[in-house]
Amino acid sequence: HKLIAKKDNGKKAKRQFLEKCAAPKEWIGFDGMPTKMDTPYTMRAKDLKMTYDSLEKRYLTREERLDILLQLKLTVKEHDCKLTKDIVELIDREADLLMRGSKETNLEGLRQRISTLFLQYIKTPLFNAEAANLLKVPEDPSSLRKDIYFCRGCGDYLPSTDFELTTNARSIGRCRKCKNLDSEGRLREDFSRYRSLLHSIRSTEEAFNDNSRIIFLLTEPTYVTWLRISGAPSPFSPSGRTPTI
């Protein structure tokens, strides 16, 4: 359920980001009434949002999908960089597969890559000026590559502070959230009843003052294992008849 909730929250975060970028500027006028105005930057963000929404639509005909890909290609070709070249390459690949009559299920992975790269394009302030007001963009993007590790549990790239790193660790493994989630999902045995019985028996044995030591060497897991092996009633058993034993 947490993985599903995380996926849904990611979709909501993307939607909120696009809507905030495309929202017009708003302020209270001298008459006390709210005033809204679109700027060239918000209009640009609105066009990018509409293109992304069209890209995310499903159950389209081949012609409709090709029109959306053509519109996306014209949008990203306004800038020449590695990101836009990758998007154009993926667009040409999908268009070629569509013309060959490929099934929709075989194109899901390719379409997801196109959507992800285009969202990265939208989040770049160079291509979408409104994104600079919503994202914390570092002065040196290469600094993001430092101390970033891959979590084998959730599959995310996270900073080193999200991992339990030791000096003799040979691999990174899973982040703290994944370990906590795994810990919550594991079945545990409650030894509290056994513990209280052992404490009571130890107190009784200690009062006899006969140098008995066996009861003091038993631990809760050892006692439970002994009960399972013997399978016989025991005065140590945490049954409801304990007061009568």
XYZ file of N, CA, C and O in Angstrom, residues 62-237:
704
model
N -3.980 6.163 -34.061
C -2.601 6.322 -34.510
C -2.357 7.729 -35.038
O -1.306 8.331 -34.768
N -3.314 8.283 -35.766
C -3.151 9.632 -36.315
C -3.088 10.675 -35.206
O -2.291 11.625 -35.272
N -3.931 10.516 -34.176
C -3.921 11.472 -33.066
C -2.590 11.410 -32.309
O -2.039 12.451 -31.923
N -2.091 10.212 -32.101
C -0.807 10.076 -31.408
C 0.331 10.672 -32.230
O 1.229 11.336 -31.680
N 0.307 10.477 -33.536
C 1.348 11.042 -34.395
C 1.299 12.567 -34.389
O 2.349 13.222 -34.430
N 0.094 13.138 -34.333
C -0.026 14.601 -34.257
C 0.580 15.132 -32.959
O 1.259 16.175 -32.957
N 0.343 14.417 -31.845
C 0.902 14.840 -30.566
C 2.423 14.747 -30.584
O 3.127 15.650 -30.103
N 2.955 13.683 -31.155
C 4.406 13.529 -31.251
C 5.031 14.609 -32.118
O 6.117 15.118 -31.818
N 4.325 14.981 -33.200
C 4.836 16.052 -34.073
C 4.858 17.384 -33.331
O 5.832 18.145 -33.441
N 3.798 17.656 -32.573
C 3.754 18.891 -31.790
C 4.864 18.914 -30.748
O 5.529 19.945 -30.534
N 5.094 17.794 -30.094
C 6.163 17.706 -29.096
C 7.529 17.893 -29.743
O 8.398 18.587 -29.194
N 7.704 17.327 -30.895
C 8.992 17.433 -31.593
C 9.276 18.883 -31.964
O 10.409 19.370 -31.815
N 8.266 19.591 -32.457
C 8.460 21.002 -32.805
C 8.748 21.844 -31.568
O 9.483 22.836 -31.647
N 8.185 21.448 -30.427
C 8.389 22.206 -29.189
C 9.817 22.078 -28.683
O 10.474 23.074 -28.352
N 10.325 20.857 -28.634
C 11.654 20.651 -28.061
C 12.776 21.027 -29.027
O 13.902 21.302 -28.587
N 12.495 21.067 -30.322
C 13.539 21.406 -31.289
C 13.867 22.888 -31.291
O 14.765 23.324 -32.006
N 13.143 23.670 -30.484
C 13.470 25.080 -30.347
C 14.822 25.267 -29.660
O 15.425 26.326 -29.774
N 15.270 24.234 -28.926
C 16.554 24.281 -28.238
C 17.370 23.064 -28.657
O 16.828 21.966 -28.814
N 18.651 23.277 -28.802
C 19.548 22.213 -29.238
C 20.466 21.826 -28.086
O 21.376 22.580 -27.715
N 20.191 20.671 -27.481
C 21.027 20.150 -26.403
C 20.847 18.636 -26.359
O 20.068 18.059 -27.122
N 21.576 18.004 -25.462
C 21.513 16.544 -25.377
C 20.127 16.061 -24.981
O 19.629 15.051 -25.506
N 19.458 16.767 -24.061
C 18.133 16.363 -23.612
C 17.128 16.389 -24.759
O 16.371 15.435 -24.958
N 17.114 17.475 -25.507
C 16.167 17.576 -26.629
C 16.493 16.564 -27.725
O 15.584 16.028 -28.365
N 17.776 16.288 -27.927
C 18.144 15.294 -28.939
C 17.654 13.903 -28.534
O 17.179 13.129 -29.375
N 17.745 13.596 -27.235
C 17.246 12.304 -26.760
C 15.734 12.202 -26.938
O 15.211 11.142 -27.326
N 15.027 13.300 -26.659
C 13.569 13.294 -26.824
C 13.192 13.108 -28.281
O 12.295 12.314 -28.624
N 13.859 13.819 -29.171
C 13.568 13.701 -30.605
C 13.862 12.278 -31.093
O 13.107 11.710 -31.897
N 14.928 11.694 -30.604
C 15.270 10.324 -31.012
C 14.190 9.339 -30.581
O 13.795 8.444 -31.358
N 13.675 9.507 -29.360
C 12.617 8.628 -28.883
C 11.314 8.865 -29.637
O 10.559 7.907 -29.908
N 11.049 10.121 -29.983
C 9.834 10.422 -30.760
C 9.902 9.750 -32.128
O 8.919 9.133 -32.584
N 11.028 9.852 -32.787
C 11.181 9.209 -34.105
C 11.047 7.693 -33.992
O 10.468 7.044 -34.875
N 11.540 7.138 -32.896
C 11.449 5.685 -32.723
C 9.997 5.249 -32.532
O 9.557 4.256 -33.125
N 9.240 5.995 -31.724
C 7.829 5.633 -31.536
C 7.027 5.831 -32.808
O 6.161 5.010 -33.138
N 7.289 6.924 -33.531
C 6.575 7.157 -34.778
C 6.835 6.030 -35.777
O 5.918 5.575 -36.482
N 8.068 5.556 -35.824
C 8.401 4.457 -36.727
C 7.670 3.176 -36.329
O 7.151 2.446 -37.192
N 7.604 2.906 -35.012
C 6.897 1.712 -34.547
C 5.392 1.815 -34.785
O 4.732 0.809 -35.072
N 4.840 3.021 -34.663
C 3.417 3.205 -34.933
C 3.096 2.949 -36.396
O 2.075 2.326 -36.722
N 3.953 3.423 -37.265
C 3.725 3.214 -38.694
C 3.836 1.735 -39.064
O 3.244 1.287 -40.051
N 4.572 0.979 -38.257
C 4.700 -0.453 -38.526
C 3.589 -1.268 -37.874
O 3.550 -2.487 -38.028
N 2.717 -0.579 -37.143
C 1.576 -1.267 -36.539
C 1.885 -1.999 -35.261
O 1.267 -3.038 -34.970
N 2.827 -1.509 -34.455
C 3.164 -2.163 -33.183
C 2.005 -2.050 -32.201
O 1.212 -1.095 -32.233
N 1.900 -3.024 -31.301
C 0.835 -3.027 -30.305
C 1.084 -1.959 -29.237
O 2.210 -1.574 -28.966
N -0.024 -1.514 -28.621
C 0.076 -0.478 -27.585
C 0.895 -0.959 -26.396
O 1.657 -0.186 -25.810
N 0.736 -2.239 -26.045
C 1.459 -2.755 -24.881
C 2.973 -2.755 -25.095
O 3.740 -2.626 -24.133
N 3.406 -2.865 -26.339
C 4.849 -2.861 -26.626
C 5.438 -1.457 -26.622
O 6.668 -1.310 -26.684
N 4.585 -0.435 -26.558
C 5.059 0.949 -26.609
C 4.981 1.647 -25.256
O 5.362 2.817 -25.156
N 4.491 0.945 -24.230
C 4.304 1.596 -22.928
C 5.639 2.075 -22.346
O 5.734 3.191 -21.833
N 6.657 1.233 -22.396
C 7.952 1.635 -21.848
C 8.553 2.812 -22.583
O 9.092 3.741 -21.965
N 8.453 2.827 -23.910
C 8.980 3.922 -24.709
C 8.232 5.219 -24.416
O 8.840 6.288 -24.293
N 6.929 5.125 -24.290
C 6.128 6.322 -24.004
C 6.412 6.866 -22.608
O 6.400 8.086 -22.397
N 6.668 5.980 -21.673
C 7.017 6.433 -20.329
C 8.348 7.178 -20.330
O 8.511 8.184 -19.629
N 9.284 6.727 -21.102
C 10.584 7.415 -21.203
C 10.412 8.788 -21.830
O 11.042 9.764 -21.407
N 9.571 8.884 -22.847
C 9.325 10.189 -23.486
C 8.693 11.150 -22.485
O 9.091 12.323 -22.391
N 7.698 10.680 -21.732
C 7.030 11.541 -20.752
C 8.008 11.985 -19.663
O 7.995 13.151 -19.240
N 8.860 11.070 -19.221
C 9.814 11.413 -18.162
C 10.813 12.467 -18.638
O 11.114 13.434 -17.919
N 11.333 12.284 -19.852
C 12.295 13.252 -20.381
C 11.645 14.600 -20.652
O 12.258 15.658 -20.433
N 10.411 14.582 -21.119
C 9.732 15.858 -21.381
C 9.417 16.582 -20.075
O 9.476 17.814 -20.011
N 9.088 15.836 -19.016
C 8.878 16.469 -17.715
C 10.183 17.085 -17.214
O 10.180 18.171 -16.616
N 11.292 16.423 -17.467
C 12.593 16.996 -17.116
C 12.847 18.262 -17.925
O 13.423 19.235 -17.424
N 12.414 18.260 -19.168
C 12.527 19.448 -20.023
C 11.716 20.606 -19.434
O 12.179 21.753 -19.390
N 10.508 20.296 -18.948
C 9.644 21.336 -18.376
C 10.242 21.894 -17.089
O 10.104 23.079 -16.784
N 10.926 21.046 -16.319
C 11.494 21.479 -15.040
C 12.806 22.237 -15.196
O 13.351 22.698 -14.196
N 13.299 22.359 -16.409
C 14.552 23.084 -16.643
C 14.251 24.569 -16.826
O 13.527 24.952 -17.759
N 14.762 25.451 -15.966
C 14.460 26.882 -16.094
C 14.889 27.490 -17.425
O 14.309 28.495 -17.848
N 15.869 26.896 -18.099
C 16.289 27.419 -19.390
C 15.179 27.300 -20.422
O 15.056 28.147 -21.308
N 14.351 26.275 -20.300
C 13.264 26.059 -21.247
C 11.915 26.521 -20.711
O 10.991 26.779 -21.480
N 11.794 26.614 -19.397
C 10.554 27.035 -18.750
C 10.919 27.936 -17.582
O 11.296 27.462 -16.510
N 10.839 29.238 -17.793
C 11.307 30.202 -16.791
C 10.524 30.114 -15.490
O 11.066 30.410 -14.413
N 9.240 29.720 -15.550
C 8.435 29.640 -14.333
C 8.915 28.537 -13.399
O 8.637 28.579 -12.201
N 9.626 27.566 -13.930
C 10.122 26.480 -13.080
C 11.142 26.976 -12.068
O 11.302 26.386 -11.001
N 11.831 28.053 -12.389
C 12.841 28.589 -11.470
C 12.219 29.076 -10.164
O 12.890 29.114 -9.128
N 10.921 29.443 -10.186
C 10.250 29.921 -8.980
C 9.772 28.786 -8.089
O 9.387 29.031 -6.941
N 9.760 27.555 -8.614
C 9.210 26.422 -7.863
C 10.256 25.387 -7.496
O 10.043 24.615 -6.570
N 11.366 25.343 -8.215
C 12.396 24.349 -7.965
C 13.612 24.988 -7.309
O 13.946 26.144 -7.590
N 14.271 24.246 -6.450
C 15.533 24.684 -5.861
C 16.656 24.189 -6.762
O 17.157 23.074 -6.608
N 17.017 25.003 -7.704
C 18.018 24.618 -8.690
C 19.402 24.981 -8.169
O 19.662 26.140 -7.843
N 20.319 24.035 -8.036
C 21.668 24.368 -7.561
C 22.432 25.165 -8.595
O 22.168 25.067 -9.798
N 23.365 25.972 -8.128
C 24.170 26.763 -9.063
C 25.010 25.858 -9.954
O 25.207 26.141 -11.132
N 25.504 24.774 -9.395
C 26.300 23.822 -10.164
C 25.573 22.492 -10.201
O 25.575 21.753 -9.215
N 24.877 22.155 -11.301
C 24.130 20.897 -11.353
C 25.003 19.666 -11.160
O 24.524 18.619 -10.744
N 26.306 19.769 -11.444
C 27.171 18.608 -11.272
C 27.314 18.209 -9.808
O 27.725 17.091 -9.501
N 26.962 19.136 -8.903
C 27.057 18.806 -7.480
C 26.038 17.751 -7.081
O 26.179 17.104 -6.051
N 24.997 17.569 -7.893
C 23.997 16.551 -7.602
C 24.565 15.146 -7.738
O 24.004 14.182 -7.232
N 25.656 15.002 -8.465
C 26.228 13.684 -8.686
C 27.059 13.191 -7.512
O 27.472 12.042 -7.471
N 27.351 14.068 -6.563
C 28.192 13.702 -5.440
C 27.343 13.082 -4.333
O 26.273 13.583 -3.996
N 27.858 11.996 -3.753
C 27.223 11.338 -2.610
C 25.788 10.926 -2.912
O 24.896 11.040 -2.061
N 25.542 10.458 -4.119
C 24.230 9.944 -4.503
C 24.371 8.445 -4.750
O 25.244 8.020 -5.500
N 23.500 7.661 -4.103
C 23.590 6.211 -4.205
C 22.232 5.638 -4.606
O 21.185 6.270 -4.409
N 22.286 4.425 -5.151
C 21.084 3.740 -5.620
C 20.587 2.784 -4.543
O 21.358 1.986 -4.008
N 19.307 2.886 -4.199
C 18.696 2.001 -3.212
C 18.145 0.768 -3.922
O 17.338 0.889 -4.845
N 18.564 -0.412 -3.463
C 18.119 -1.660 -4.074
C 16.694 -2.016 -3.675
O 16.105 -2.927 -4.258
N 16.140 -1.315 -2.692
C 14.779 -1.613 -2.254
C 13.725 -0.857 -3.038
O 12.879 -1.446 -3.701
N 13.774 0.486 -2.984
C 12.774 1.319 -3.664
C 13.198 1.710 -5.064
O 12.374 2.197 -5.849
N 14.478 1.528 -5.411
C 14.935 1.847 -6.753
C 15.163 3.325 -6.999
O 15.250 3.750 -8.154
N 15.271 4.125 -5.941
C 15.499 5.564 -6.078
C 16.967 5.898 -5.843
O 17.688 5.154 -5.164
N 17.380 7.028 -6.402
C 18.718 7.565 -6.159
C 18.620 8.582 -5.027
O 17.930 9.598 -5.154
N 19.287 8.312 -3.919
C 19.139 9.113 -2.710
C 20.506 9.556 -2.203
O 21.527 8.932 -2.508
N 20.533 10.646 -1.414
C 21.818 11.092 -0.838
C 22.322 10.099 0.187
O 21.573 9.264 0.722
N 23.591 10.195 0.484
C 24.222 9.247 1.407
C 23.638 9.322 2.808
O 23.711 8.349 3.561
N 23.047 10.463 3.169
C 22.469 10.598 4.507
C 21.251 9.709 4.713
O 20.835 9.492 5.854
N 20.646 9.203 3.624
C 19.480 8.331 3.733
C 19.876 6.862 3.878
O 18.998 5.988 3.898
N 21.173 6.583 3.948
C 21.650 5.209 4.080
C 22.415 5.051 5.389
O 22.965 6.022 5.921
N 22.435 3.824 5.895
C 23.221 3.499 7.082
C 24.576 2.962 6.614
O 24.752 1.756 6.419
N 25.519 3.852 6.414
C 26.823 3.488 5.885
C 27.794 3.214 7.029
O 27.822 3.937 8.026
N 28.584 2.172 6.854
C 29.608 1.823 7.832
C 30.974 1.835 7.155
O 31.080 1.811 5.927
N 32.017 1.861 7.970
C 33.373 1.944 7.413
C 33.781 0.671 6.694
O 34.589 0.718 5.768
N 33.243 -0.470 7.095
C 33.629 -1.739 6.469
C 32.569 -2.268 5.507
O 32.605 -3.441 5.129
N 31.608 -1.428 5.111
C 30.548 -1.867 4.193
C 31.101 -2.005 2.779
O 31.811 -1.128 2.287
N 30.775 -3.129 2.138
C 31.215 -3.371 0.766
C 30.173 -2.945 -0.263
O 30.499 -2.750 -1.438
N 28.923 -2.850 0.136
C 27.845 -2.432 -0.758
C 26.916 -1.497 -0.002
O 26.894 -1.481 1.235
N 26.130 -0.729 -0.750
C 25.246 0.262 -0.146
C 23.989 -0.389 0.419
O 23.605 -0.154 1.540
N 23.354 -1.246 -0.367
C 22.153 -1.928 0.109
C 20.917 -1.056 0.017
O 20.725 -0.318 -0.957
N 20.089 -1.122 1.061
C 18.814 -0.412 1.069
C 18.866 0.815 1.978
O 19.659 0.871 2.917
N 17.993 1.779 1.676
C 17.946 3.013 2.466
C 17.215 2.766 3.783
O 16.659 1.690 4.021
N 17.200 3.782 4.631
C 16.575 3.639 5.947
C 15.073 3.386 5.831
O 14.502 2.592 6.587
N 14.399 4.052 4.896
C 12.955 3.875 4.760
C 12.613 2.448 4.367
O 11.655 1.871 4.886
N 13.386 1.879 3.446
C 13.127 0.501 3.031
C 13.380 -0.468 4.184
O 12.639 -1.439 4.362
N 14.425 -0.223 4.964
C 14.704 -1.096 6.104
C 13.612 -0.987 7.163
O 13.206 -1.999 7.754
N 13.121 0.220 7.402
C 12.039 0.383 8.372
C 10.765 -0.288 7.882
O 10.028 -0.897 8.664
N 10.487 -0.171 6.574
C 9.305 -0.809 6.008
C 9.406 -2.323 6.105
O 8.432 -3.017 6.421
N 10.585 -2.862 5.851
C 10.802 -4.297 5.971
C 10.674 -4.749 7.421
O 10.138 -5.819 7.711
N 11.140 -3.912 8.334
C 11.046 -4.256 9.753
C 9.593 -4.273 10.220
O 9.190 -5.133 11.010
N 8.779 -3.335 9.709
C 7.374 -3.283 10.096
C 6.590 -4.476 9.548
O 5.619 -4.925 10.158
N 7.015 -4.982 8.392
C 6.269 -6.057 7.755
C 6.626 -7.448 8.234
O 5.942 -8.412 7.874
N 7.660 -7.587 9.037
C 8.079 -8.912 9.490
C 7.269 -9.369 10.708
O 6.862 -8.564 11.541
N 7.044 -10.683 10.789
C 6.303 -11.271 11.902
C 7.235 -11.471 13.091
O 8.323 -12.015 12.947
N 6.799 -11.035 14.251
C 7.591 -11.174 15.468
C 6.807 -11.961 16.517
O 5.579 -11.944 16.527
N 7.543 -12.608 17.406
C 6.934 -13.356 18.494
C 7.034 -12.534 19.775
O 8.066 -11.924 20.053
N 5.957 -12.575 20.542
C 5.908 -11.832 21.791
C 6.328 -12.750 22.937
O 5.651 -13.745 23.221
N 7.457 -12.429 23.549
C 7.970 -13.221 24.656
C 7.657 -12.588 26.011
O 8.245 -12.971 27.026
N 6.765 -11.619 26.054
C 6.531 -10.896 27.306
C 5.939 -11.810 28.381
O 6.299 -11.713 29.565
N 5.048 -12.738 27.970
C 4.450 -13.644 28.967
C 5.500 -14.597 29.514
O 5.549 -14.875 30.717
N 6.346 -15.119 28.623
C 7.427 -15.988 29.073
C 8.394 -15.230 29.979
O 8.904 -15.771 30.978
N 8.664 -13.968 29.621
C 9.609 -13.186 30.403
C 9.087 -12.963 31.825
O 9.828 -13.075 32.802
N 7.794 -12.633 31.937
C 7.223 -12.389 33.266
C 7.206 -13.668 34.102
O 7.464 -13.636 35.326
N 6.933 -14.812 33.453
C 6.951 -16.073 34.182
C 8.360 -16.424 34.664
O 8.558 -16.874 35.807
N 9.355 -16.224 33.799
C 10.729 -16.518 34.187
C 11.183 -15.639 35.339
O 11.874 -16.095 36.267
N 10.797 -14.366 35.276
C 11.168 -13.464 36.380
C 10.524 -13.930 37.689
O 11.143 -13.883 38.762
N 9.275 -14.375 37.600
C 8.588 -14.835 38.803
C 9.237 -16.093 39.367
O 9.445 -16.214 40.587
N 9.585 -17.029 38.462
C 10.211 -18.277 38.916
C 11.601 -18.001 39.486
O 12.015 -18.590 40.498
N 12.348 -17.079 38.867
C 13.678 -16.752 39.376
C 13.610 -16.149 40.773
O 14.446 -16.434 41.640
N 12.600 -15.322 40.965
C 12.449 -14.719 42.297
C 12.141 -15.785 43.341
O 12.653 -15.750 44.483
N 11.292 -16.751 42.947
C 10.957 -17.841 43.884
C 12.179 -18.697 44.183
O 12.443 -19.071 45.341
N 12.938 -19.044 43.134
C 14.132 -19.870 43.326
C 15.189 -19.149 44.167
O 15.891 -19.757 44.972
N 15.276 -17.846 43.954
C 16.260 -17.081 44.716
C 15.910 -17.056 46.197
O 16.796 -17.046 47.063
N 14.600 -17.090 46.486
C 14.177 -17.076 47.889
C 14.521 -18.377 48.595
O 14.724 -18.400 49.827
N 14.616 -19.504 47.826
C 14.985 -20.777 48.430
C 16.448 -20.803 48.876
O 16.819 -21.554 49.780
N 17.273 -20.002 48.203
C 18.687 -19.891 48.573
C 19.379 -21.254 48.605
O 20.065 -21.621 49.560
N 19.155 -22.049 47.517
C 19.752 -23.370 47.438
C 20.785 -23.471 46.312
O 21.092 -24.564 45.837
N 21.292 -22.302 45.887
C 22.329 -22.243 44.837
C 21.873 -22.856 43.511
O 22.670 -23.401 42.750
N 20.586 -22.790 43.216
C 20.079 -23.280 41.929
C 20.443 -22.277 40.836
O 20.251 -21.065 41.004
N 20.960 -22.758 39.707
C 21.442 -21.864 38.639
C 20.767 -22.094 37.280
O 20.871 -21.262 36.405
N 20.136 -23.232 37.099
C 19.606 -23.563 35.775
C 18.567 -22.533 35.309
O 18.589 -22.085 34.159
N 17.677 -22.159 36.194
C 16.617 -21.232 35.798
C 17.162 -19.880 35.401
O 16.578 -19.164 34.591
N 18.336 -19.523 35.963
C 18.922 -18.227 35.655
C 19.692 -18.241 34.326
O 20.053 -17.194 33.805
N 19.956 -19.434 33.798
C 20.634 -19.550 32.510
C 19.667 -19.564 31.333
O 20.084 -19.392 30.195
N 18.403 -19.783 31.604
C 17.410 -19.824 30.532
C 17.070 -18.418 30.050
O 16.921 -17.487 30.856
N 16.924 -18.268 28.757
C 16.437 -17.026 28.153
C 15.104 -17.299 27.482
O 14.722 -18.466 27.267
N 14.389 -16.247 27.128
C 13.064 -16.441 26.536
C 13.109 -17.277 25.244
O 12.337 -18.238 25.112
N 13.974 -16.955 24.254
C 13.999 -17.786 23.038
C 14.382 -19.236 23.318
O 13.821 -20.168 22.742
N 15.356 -19.435 24.254
C 15.768 -20.797 24.587
C 14.626 -21.562 25.247
O 14.379 -22.741 24.953
N 13.906 -20.906 26.101
C 12.778 -21.532 26.781
C 11.685 -21.906 25.801
O 11.117 -23.005 25.863
N 11.361 -21.026 24.870
C 10.324 -21.305 23.868
C 10.749 -22.476 22.990
O 9.950 -23.365 22.678
N 12.023 -22.505 22.585
C 12.526 -23.620 21.771
C 12.422 -24.922 22.533
O 12.034 -25.958 21.974
N 12.759 -24.928 23.806
C 12.673 -26.127 24.629
C 11.236 -26.624 24.735
O 10.960 -27.823 24.671
N 10.282 -25.693 24.852
C 8.872 -26.084 24.924
C 8.424 -26.736 23.622
O 7.689 -27.722 23.622
N 8.859 -26.178 22.487
C 8.441 -26.718 21.201
C 9.025 -28.116 20.967
O 8.393 -28.965 20.347
N 10.260 -28.333 21.437
C 10.886 -29.642 21.246
C 10.237 -30.684 22.162
O 9.920 -31.802 21.746
N 10.011 -30.330 23.415
C 9.458 -31.297 24.364
C 7.995 -31.580 24.081
O 7.556 -32.729 24.106
N 7.222 -30.511 23.796
C 5.803 -30.673 23.509
C 4.984 -31.119 24.696
O 3.833 -31.521 24.563
N 5.553 -31.102 25.888
C 4.863 -31.563 27.090
C 4.506 -30.380 27.976
O 5.126 -29.325 27.884
N 3.517 -30.536 28.852
C 3.188 -29.452 29.788
C 4.366 -29.130 30.690
O 5.160 -30.004 31.030
N 4.492 -27.883 31.010
C 5.609 -27.450 31.828
C 5.134 -26.444 32.850
O 4.215 -25.663 32.595
N 5.752 -26.426 33.986
C 5.405 -25.385 34.966
C 5.783 -23.999 34.486
O 5.355 -23.011 35.049
N 6.620 -23.925 33.411
C 6.986 -22.626 32.866
C 5.985 -22.155 31.814
O 6.116 -21.079 31.271
N 5.025 -23.020 31.430
C 4.115 -22.701 30.318
C 3.239 -21.502 30.665
O 2.690 -21.438 31.752
